[in-house]
CSV table of C-alpha atoms in Angstrom, one decimal:
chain,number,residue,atom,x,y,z
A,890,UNK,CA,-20.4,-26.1,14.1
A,891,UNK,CA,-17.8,-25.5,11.8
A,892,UNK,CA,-15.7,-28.3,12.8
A,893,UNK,CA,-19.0,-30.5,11.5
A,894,UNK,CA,-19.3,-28.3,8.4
A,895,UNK,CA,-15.5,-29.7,7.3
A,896,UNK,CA,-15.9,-33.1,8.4
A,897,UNK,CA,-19.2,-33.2,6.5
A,898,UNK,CA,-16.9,-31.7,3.5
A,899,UNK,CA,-14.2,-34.3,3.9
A,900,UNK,CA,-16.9,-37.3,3.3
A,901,UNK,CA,-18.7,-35.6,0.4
A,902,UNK,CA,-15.3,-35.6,-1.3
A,903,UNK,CA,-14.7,-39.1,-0.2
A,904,UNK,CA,-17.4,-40.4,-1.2
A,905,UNK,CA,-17.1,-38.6,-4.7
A,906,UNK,CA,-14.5,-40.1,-5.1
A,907,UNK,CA,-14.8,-43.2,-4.3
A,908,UNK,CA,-17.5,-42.9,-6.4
A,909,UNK,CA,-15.8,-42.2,-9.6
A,910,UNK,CA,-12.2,-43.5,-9.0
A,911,UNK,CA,-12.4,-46.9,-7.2
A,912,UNK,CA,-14.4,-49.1,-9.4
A,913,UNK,CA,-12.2,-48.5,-12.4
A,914,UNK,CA,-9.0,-49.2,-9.2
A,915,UNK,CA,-10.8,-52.5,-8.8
A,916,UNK,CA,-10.7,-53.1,-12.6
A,917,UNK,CA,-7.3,-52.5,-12.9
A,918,UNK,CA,-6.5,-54.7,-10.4
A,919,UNK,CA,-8.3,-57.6,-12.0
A,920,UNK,CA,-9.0,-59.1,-9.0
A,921,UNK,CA,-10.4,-62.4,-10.7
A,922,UNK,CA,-14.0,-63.5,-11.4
A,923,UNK,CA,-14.4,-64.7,-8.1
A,924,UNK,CA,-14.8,-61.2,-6.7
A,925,UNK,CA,-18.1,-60.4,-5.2
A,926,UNK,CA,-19.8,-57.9,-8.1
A,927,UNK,CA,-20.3,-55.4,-5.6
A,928,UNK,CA,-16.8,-54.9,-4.6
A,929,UNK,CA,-16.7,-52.9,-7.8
A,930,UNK,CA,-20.3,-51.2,-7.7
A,931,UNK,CA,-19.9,-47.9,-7.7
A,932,UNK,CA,-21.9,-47.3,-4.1
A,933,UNK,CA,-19.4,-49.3,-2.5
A,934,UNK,CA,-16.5,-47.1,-3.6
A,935,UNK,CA,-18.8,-44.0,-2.1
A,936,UNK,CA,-18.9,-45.6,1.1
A,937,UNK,CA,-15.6,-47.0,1.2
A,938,UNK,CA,-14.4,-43.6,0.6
A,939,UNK,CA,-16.9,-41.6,3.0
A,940,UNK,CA,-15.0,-44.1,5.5
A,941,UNK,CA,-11.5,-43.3,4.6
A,942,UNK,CA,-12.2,-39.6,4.4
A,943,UNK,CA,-14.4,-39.4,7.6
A,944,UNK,CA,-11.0,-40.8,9.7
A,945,UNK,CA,-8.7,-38.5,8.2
A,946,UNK,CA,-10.4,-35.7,8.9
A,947,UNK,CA,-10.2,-36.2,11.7
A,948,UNK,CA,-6.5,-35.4,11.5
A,949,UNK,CA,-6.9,-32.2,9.7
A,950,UNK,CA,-10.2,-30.7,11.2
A,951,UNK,CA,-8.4,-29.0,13.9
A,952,UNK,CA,-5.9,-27.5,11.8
A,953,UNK,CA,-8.5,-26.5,9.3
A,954,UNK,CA,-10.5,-24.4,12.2
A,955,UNK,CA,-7.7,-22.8,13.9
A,956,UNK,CA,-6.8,-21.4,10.4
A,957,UNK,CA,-10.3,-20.2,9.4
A,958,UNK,CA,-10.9,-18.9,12.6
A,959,UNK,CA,-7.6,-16.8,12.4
A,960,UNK,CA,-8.5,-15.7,8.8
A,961,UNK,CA,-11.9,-15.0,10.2
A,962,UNK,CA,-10.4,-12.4,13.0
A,963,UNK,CA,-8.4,-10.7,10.6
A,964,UNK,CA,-11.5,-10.3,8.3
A,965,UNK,CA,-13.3,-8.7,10.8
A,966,UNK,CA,-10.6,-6.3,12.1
A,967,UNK,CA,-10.2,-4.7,8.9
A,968,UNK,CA,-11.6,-1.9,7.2
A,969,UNK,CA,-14.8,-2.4,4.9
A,970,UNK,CA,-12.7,-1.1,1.8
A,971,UNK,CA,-9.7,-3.3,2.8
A,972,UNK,CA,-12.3,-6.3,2.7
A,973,UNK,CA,-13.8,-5.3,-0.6
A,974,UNK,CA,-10.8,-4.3,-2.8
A,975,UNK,CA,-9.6,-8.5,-1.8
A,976,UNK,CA,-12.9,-9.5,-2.8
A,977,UNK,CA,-12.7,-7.6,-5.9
A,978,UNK,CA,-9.0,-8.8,-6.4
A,979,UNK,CA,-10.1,-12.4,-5.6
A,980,UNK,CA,-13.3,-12.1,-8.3
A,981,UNK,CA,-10.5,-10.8,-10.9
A,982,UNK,CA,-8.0,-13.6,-9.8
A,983,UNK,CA,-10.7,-16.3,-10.3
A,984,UNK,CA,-11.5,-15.2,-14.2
A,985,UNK,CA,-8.0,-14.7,-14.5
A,986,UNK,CA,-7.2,-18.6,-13.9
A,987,UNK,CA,-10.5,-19.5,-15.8
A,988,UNK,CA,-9.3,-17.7,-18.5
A,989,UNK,CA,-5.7,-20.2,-18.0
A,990,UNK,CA,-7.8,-23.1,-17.2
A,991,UNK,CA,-9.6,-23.5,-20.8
A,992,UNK,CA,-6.6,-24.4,-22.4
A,993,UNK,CA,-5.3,-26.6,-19.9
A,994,UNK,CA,-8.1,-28.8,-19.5
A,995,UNK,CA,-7.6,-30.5,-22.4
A,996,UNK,CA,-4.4,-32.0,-21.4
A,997,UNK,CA,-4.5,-36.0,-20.6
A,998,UNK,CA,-4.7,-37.8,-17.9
A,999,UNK,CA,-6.2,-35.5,-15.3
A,1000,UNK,CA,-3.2,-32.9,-15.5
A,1001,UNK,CA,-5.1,-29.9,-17.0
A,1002,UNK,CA,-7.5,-30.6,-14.1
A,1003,UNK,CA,-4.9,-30.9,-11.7
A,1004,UNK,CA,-3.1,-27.7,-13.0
A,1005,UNK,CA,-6.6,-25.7,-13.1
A,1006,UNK,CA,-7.3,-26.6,-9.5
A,1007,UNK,CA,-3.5,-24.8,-8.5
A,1008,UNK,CA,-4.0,-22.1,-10.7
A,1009,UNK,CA,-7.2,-21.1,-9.4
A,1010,UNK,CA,-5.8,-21.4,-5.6
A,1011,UNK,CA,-2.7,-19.4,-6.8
A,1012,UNK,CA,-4.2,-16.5,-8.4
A,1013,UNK,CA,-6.8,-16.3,-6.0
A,1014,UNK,CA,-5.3,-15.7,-3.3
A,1015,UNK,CA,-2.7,-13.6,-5.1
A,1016,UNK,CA,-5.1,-11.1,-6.2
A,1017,UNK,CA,-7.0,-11.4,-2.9
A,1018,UNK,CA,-3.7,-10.3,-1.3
A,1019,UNK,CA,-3.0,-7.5,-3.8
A,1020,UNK,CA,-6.5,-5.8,-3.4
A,1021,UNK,CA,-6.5,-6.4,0.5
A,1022,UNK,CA,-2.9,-5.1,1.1
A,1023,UNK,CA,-2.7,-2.3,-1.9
A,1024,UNK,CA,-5.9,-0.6,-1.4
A,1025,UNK,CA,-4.6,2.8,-1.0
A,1026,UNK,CA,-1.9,2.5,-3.8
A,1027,UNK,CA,-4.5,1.0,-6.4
A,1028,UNK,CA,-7.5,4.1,-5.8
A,1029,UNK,CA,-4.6,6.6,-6.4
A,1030,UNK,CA,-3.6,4.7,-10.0
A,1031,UNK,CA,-7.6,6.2,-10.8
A,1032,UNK,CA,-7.2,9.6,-9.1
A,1033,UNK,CA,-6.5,11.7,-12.2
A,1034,UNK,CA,-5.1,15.2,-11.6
A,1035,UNK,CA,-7.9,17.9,-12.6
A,1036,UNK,CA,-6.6,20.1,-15.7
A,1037,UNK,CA,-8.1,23.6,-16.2
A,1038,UNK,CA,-7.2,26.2,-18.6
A,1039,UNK,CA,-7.1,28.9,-16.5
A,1040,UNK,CA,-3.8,29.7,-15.3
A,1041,UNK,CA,-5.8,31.9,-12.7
A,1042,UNK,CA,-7.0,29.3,-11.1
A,1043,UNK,CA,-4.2,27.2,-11.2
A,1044,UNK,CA,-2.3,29.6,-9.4
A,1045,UNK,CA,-4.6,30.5,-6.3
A,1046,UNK,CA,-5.2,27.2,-5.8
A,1047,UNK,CA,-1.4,26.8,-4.9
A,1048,UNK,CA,-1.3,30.1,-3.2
A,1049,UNK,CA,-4.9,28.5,-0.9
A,1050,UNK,CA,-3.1,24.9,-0.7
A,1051,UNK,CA,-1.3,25.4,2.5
A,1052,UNK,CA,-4.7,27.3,4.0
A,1053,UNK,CA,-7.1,24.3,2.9
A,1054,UNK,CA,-9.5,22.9,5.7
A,1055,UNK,CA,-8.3,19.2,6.8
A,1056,UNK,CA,-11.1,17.4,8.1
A,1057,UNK,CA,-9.7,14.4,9.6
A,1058,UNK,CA,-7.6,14.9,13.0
A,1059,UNK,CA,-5.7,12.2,13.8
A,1060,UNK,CA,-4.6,11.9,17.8
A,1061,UNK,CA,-1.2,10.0,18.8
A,1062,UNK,CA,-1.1,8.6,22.3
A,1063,UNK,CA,0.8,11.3,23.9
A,1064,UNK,CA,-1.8,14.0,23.5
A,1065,UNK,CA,-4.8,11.5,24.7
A,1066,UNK,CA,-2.6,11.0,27.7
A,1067,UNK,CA,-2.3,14.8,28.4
A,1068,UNK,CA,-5.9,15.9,28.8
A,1069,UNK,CA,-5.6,19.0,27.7
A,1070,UNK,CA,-7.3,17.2,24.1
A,1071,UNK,CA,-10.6,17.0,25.4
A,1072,UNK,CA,-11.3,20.6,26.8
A,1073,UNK,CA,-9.8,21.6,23.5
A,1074,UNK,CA,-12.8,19.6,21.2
A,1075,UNK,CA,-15.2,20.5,23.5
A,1076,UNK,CA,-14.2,24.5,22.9
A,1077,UNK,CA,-14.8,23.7,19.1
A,1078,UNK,CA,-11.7,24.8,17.9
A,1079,UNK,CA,-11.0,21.6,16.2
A,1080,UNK,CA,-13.3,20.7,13.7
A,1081,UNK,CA,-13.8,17.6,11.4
A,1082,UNK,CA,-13.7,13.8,12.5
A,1083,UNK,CA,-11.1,13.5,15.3
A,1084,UNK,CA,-9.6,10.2,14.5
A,1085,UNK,CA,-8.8,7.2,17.1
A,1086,UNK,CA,-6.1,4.8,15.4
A,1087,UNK,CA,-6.6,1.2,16.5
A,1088,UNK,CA,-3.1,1.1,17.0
A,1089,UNK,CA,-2.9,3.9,19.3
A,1090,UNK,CA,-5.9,2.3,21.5
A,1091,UNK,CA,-3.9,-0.9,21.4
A,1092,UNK,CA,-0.7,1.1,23.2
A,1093,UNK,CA,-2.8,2.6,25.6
A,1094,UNK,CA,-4.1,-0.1,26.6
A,1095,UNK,CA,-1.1,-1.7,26.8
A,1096,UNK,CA,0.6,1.3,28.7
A,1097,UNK,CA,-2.8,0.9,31.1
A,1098,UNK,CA,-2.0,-2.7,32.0
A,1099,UNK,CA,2.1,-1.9,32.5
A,1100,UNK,CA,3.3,-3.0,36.1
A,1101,UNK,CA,4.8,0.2,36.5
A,1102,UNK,CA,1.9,2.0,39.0
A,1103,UNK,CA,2.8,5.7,36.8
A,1104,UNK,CA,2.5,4.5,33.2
A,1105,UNK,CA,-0.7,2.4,34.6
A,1106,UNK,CA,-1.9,5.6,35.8
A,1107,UNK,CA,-1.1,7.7,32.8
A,1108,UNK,CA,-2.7,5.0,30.3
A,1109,UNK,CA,-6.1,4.4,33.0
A,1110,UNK,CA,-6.5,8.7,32.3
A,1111,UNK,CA,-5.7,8.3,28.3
A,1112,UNK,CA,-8.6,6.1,28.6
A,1113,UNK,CA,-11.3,8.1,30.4
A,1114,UNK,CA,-9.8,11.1,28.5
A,1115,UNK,CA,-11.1,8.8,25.4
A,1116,UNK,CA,-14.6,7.4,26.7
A,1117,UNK,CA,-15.0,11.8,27.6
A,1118,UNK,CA,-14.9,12.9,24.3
A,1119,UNK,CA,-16.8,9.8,22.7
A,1120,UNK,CA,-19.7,10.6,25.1
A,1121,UNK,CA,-19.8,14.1,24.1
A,1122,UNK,CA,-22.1,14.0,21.1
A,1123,UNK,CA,-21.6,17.2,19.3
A,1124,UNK,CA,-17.7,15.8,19.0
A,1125,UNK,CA,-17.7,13.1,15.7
A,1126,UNK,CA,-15.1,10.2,16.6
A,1127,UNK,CA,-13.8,7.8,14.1
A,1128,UNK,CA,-12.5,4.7,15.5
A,1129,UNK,CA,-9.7,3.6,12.3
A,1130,UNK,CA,-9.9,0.0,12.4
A,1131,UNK,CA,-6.8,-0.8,9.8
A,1132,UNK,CA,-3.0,-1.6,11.2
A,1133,UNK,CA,0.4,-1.4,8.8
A,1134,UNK,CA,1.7,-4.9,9.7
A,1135,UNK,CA,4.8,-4.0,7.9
A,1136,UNK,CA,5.1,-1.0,10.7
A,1137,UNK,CA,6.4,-1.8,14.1
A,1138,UNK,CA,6.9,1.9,15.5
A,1139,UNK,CA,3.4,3.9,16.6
A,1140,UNK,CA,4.8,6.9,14.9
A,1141,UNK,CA,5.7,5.4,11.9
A,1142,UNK,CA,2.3,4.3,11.4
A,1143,UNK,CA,0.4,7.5,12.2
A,1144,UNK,CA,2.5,9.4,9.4
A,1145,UNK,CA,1.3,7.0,7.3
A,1146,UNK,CA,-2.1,7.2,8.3
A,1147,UNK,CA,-1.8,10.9,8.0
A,1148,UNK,CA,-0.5,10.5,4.5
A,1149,UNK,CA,-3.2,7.8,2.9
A,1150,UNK,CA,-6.4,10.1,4.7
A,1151,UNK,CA,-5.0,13.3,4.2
A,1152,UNK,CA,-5.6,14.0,8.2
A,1153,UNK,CA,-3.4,16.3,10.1
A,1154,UNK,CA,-1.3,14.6,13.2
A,1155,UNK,CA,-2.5,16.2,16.5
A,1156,UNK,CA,-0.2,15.5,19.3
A,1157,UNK,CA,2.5,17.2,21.8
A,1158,UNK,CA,5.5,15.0,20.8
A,1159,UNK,CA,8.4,17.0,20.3
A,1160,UNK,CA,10.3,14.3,18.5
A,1161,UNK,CA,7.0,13.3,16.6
A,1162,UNK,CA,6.3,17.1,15.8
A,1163,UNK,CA,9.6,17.5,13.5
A,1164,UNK,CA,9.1,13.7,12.1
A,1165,UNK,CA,6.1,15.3,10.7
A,1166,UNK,CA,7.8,18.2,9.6
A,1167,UNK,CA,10.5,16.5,7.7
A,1168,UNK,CA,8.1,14.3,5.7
A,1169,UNK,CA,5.4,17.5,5.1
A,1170,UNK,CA,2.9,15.7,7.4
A,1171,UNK,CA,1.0,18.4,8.8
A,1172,UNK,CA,0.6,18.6,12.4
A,1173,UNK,CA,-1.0,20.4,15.2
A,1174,UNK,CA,1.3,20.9,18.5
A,1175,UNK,CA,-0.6,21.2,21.5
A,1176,UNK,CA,1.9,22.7,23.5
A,1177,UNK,CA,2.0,25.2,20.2
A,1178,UNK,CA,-1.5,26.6,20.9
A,1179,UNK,CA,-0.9,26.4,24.5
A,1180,UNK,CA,2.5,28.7,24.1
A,1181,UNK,CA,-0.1,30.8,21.8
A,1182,UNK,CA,-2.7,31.5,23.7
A,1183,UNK,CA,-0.4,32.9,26.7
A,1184,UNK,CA,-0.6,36.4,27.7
A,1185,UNK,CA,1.6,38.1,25.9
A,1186,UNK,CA,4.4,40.4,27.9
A,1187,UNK,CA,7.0,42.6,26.8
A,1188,UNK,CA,9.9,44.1,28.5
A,1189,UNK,CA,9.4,46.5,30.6
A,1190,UNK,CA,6.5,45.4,31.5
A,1191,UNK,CA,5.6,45.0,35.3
A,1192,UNK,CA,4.3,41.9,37.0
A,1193,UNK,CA,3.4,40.6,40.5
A,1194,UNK,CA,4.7,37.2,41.0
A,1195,UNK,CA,5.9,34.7,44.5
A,1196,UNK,CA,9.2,34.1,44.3
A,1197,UNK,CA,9.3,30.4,45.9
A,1198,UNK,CA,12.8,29.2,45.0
A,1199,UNK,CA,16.1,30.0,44.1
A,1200,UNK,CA,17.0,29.6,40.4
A,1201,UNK,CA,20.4,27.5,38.7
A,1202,UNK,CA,23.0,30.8,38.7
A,1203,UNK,CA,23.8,32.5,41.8
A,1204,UNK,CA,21.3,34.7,43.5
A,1205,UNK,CA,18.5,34.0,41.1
A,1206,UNK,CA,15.2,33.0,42.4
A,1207,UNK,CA,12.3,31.9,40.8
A,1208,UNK,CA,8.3,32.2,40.3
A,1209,UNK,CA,5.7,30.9,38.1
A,1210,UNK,CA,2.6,33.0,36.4
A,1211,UNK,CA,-1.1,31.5,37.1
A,1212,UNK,CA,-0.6,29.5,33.4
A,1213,UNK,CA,2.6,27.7,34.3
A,1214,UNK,CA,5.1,30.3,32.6
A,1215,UNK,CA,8.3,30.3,34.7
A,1216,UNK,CA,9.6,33.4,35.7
A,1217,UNK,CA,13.7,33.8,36.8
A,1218,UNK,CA,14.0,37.0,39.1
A,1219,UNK,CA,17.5,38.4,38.9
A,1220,UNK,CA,19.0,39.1,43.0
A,1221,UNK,CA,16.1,37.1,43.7
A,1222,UNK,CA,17.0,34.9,46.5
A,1223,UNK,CA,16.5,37.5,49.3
A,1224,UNK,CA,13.1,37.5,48.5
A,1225,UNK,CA,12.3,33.6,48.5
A,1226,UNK,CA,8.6,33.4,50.2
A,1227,UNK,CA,7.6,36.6,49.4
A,1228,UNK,CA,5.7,38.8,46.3
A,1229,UNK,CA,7.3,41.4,44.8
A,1230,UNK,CA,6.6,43.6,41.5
A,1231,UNK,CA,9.1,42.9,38.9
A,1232,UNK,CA,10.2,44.5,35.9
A,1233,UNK,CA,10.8,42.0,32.6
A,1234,UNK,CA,13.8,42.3,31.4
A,1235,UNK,CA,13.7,39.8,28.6
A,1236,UNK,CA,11.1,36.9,27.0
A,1237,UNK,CA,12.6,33.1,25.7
A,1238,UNK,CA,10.2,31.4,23.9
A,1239,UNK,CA,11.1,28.0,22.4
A,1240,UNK,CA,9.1,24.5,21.1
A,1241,UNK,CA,9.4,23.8,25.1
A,1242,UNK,CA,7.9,26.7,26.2
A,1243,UNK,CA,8.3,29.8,27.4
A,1244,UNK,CA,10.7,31.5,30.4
A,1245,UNK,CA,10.6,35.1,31.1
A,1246,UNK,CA,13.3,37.1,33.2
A,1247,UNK,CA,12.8,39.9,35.3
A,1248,UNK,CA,14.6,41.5,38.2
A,1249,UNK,CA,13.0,43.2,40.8
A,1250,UNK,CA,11.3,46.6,41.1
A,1251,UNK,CA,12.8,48.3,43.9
A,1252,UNK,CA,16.0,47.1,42.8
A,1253,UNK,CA,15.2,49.1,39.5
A,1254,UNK,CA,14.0,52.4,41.8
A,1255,UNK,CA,17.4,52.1,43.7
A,1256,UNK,CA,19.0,52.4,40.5
């Protein structure tokens, strides 16, 4: 249909054209007075140049397509305000150059109309570009810092800032790929909009269609972790459409992101965690939560654990709580395959997690 729609275009203008321009041609020429009269009739030029136009488009039309269809796709992929702050820049563009053009046109032979025509192409899509591409950047040049008089209030509102709710959660791909995310929303203890980059779907699926049968496996469950907590109404998901094309790196992008919405990064990247951290992104660690909602055990405490293998130094064994915390029984190796009561002896907690050590009870009575 479209292809139609330009060829249609392409003979209007031809015929136009010819219309206008090739009668006075004919003149010019002076092709002599035994020229049939409506050589130079100005219907003849219309058709003549219908003709001409009709074959070369014929030349361009596929070209033409391809490039609409491509702006056409981009269009649609990005956000509603991307789309209107280039209309809006396009609109201004367009008075801009009309504003150019007045002058201009009265320039002879057709080269204030010539240089209207590029000026209005140029700052069109110039300001289309600047609205579509600076969106963010422009609605900040209106955001006008509140004043207030009271240095009262000025000063618990810095003391609250830290504390103030976020309401958009942004997820990276690592913690979609965990799981853990989903029981977590469902619990309620995140609240807001839990955001879904576009670029982040776009990895998983790409990490879901990998030849490699693990990372197809770990993107297939990112997936269905994803499709679980859309299909849980009383969770609100946000599907962010936009991309940085200047931004190759994932990580990159979701600081960004996390920047320009004011959201809060929720992932359990270690590496992404202190990228965050450096550029005063906040961020929620899932393996944070996970460390802090451990049972907490001091030393001297007594436990009841399996000792099922032996640890790194020399006589050490090890053993594992019911919520994955590893436990490193000193002069434990003798009793590898068996459960003994142990008495902690010290507690290492790091980013990674958290290791306890303990040596064993009747070790401690033969003491």
């Amino acid at each position: 249909m479209i292809k139609r729609v330009i060829q249609l275009f392409f003979v209007l203008i031809g015929g136009t054209l010819g219309f206008v321009y090739l009668p006075k041609i004919i003149f010019l020429l002076n092709l002599g007075s035994g020229t049939p009269r409506w050589i130079s009739s100005p219907f003849a030029g219309m058709v003549v140049g219908g003709v001409i136009m009709a074959f070369l488009s014929f030349l361009f039309v596929d070209s033409l397509v391809h490039l609409i269809k491509a702006f056409e796709d981009r269009i649609i992929k990005a956000p509603v305000t991307d789309v209107l702050f280039g209309t809006l820049g396009l609109g201004l563009g367009l008075v801009i150059a009309f504003l150019i053009q007045l002058p201009l046109s009265s320039l002879p032979g057709g080269i204030g109309t010539i240089l209207g025509i590029f000026i209005y192409i140029f700052l069109g899509y110039f300001f289309f570009q600047v609205g579509f591409k600076k969106r963010d950047e422009l609605i900040s040049l209106f955001r006008l810092p509140s004043k207030t008089k009271d240095k009262k209030k000025d000063l618990r509102a810095e003391n609250t800032q830290a504390t103030d709710y976020i309401p958009y959660k942004i997820f990276d791909t690592s913690v979609i790929i965990d799981g853990r995310i989903a029981d977590i929303c469902q619990t309620r203890f995140l609240e807001g909009t839990m955001v879904i980059p576009h670029f982040v779907l776009e990895e998983l699926q790409h990490i879901a269609d990998s030849s490699d049968v693990l990372k197809r496996n770990r993107g297939r469950r990112g997936l269905d972790i994803l499709n679980k907590i859309q299909k849980d109404h009383s969770i609100h998901v946000d599907l962010y459409e936009g991309d940085y094309d200047d931004i190759t790196e994932v990580d990159s992008k979701l600081v960004r992101l996390a920047k320009e919405i004011d959201g809060i990064v929720v992932t359990n990247d270690f590496n992404l965690n202190k990228v965050c951290e450096f550029q005063k992104v906040p961020v929620l660690n899932i393996n944070d939560l996970a460390n802090a909602v451990k049972p907490v055990v001091l030393p001297g405490e007594e436990l009841r654990v399996q000792v099922i293998k032996d640890g790194k130094e020399q006589n050490q064994g090890v053993g594992y709580l019911d919520d994955g915390t590893m436990i490193v029984v000193e002069e434990g190796h003798r009793y590898i395959g068996k459960t003994i009561d142990v008495i902690i002896t010290s507690v290492l907690q790091t980013s990674a997690g958290r290791m306890i050590f303990a040596k064993p009870k009747l070790l401690e009575k033969a003491l």
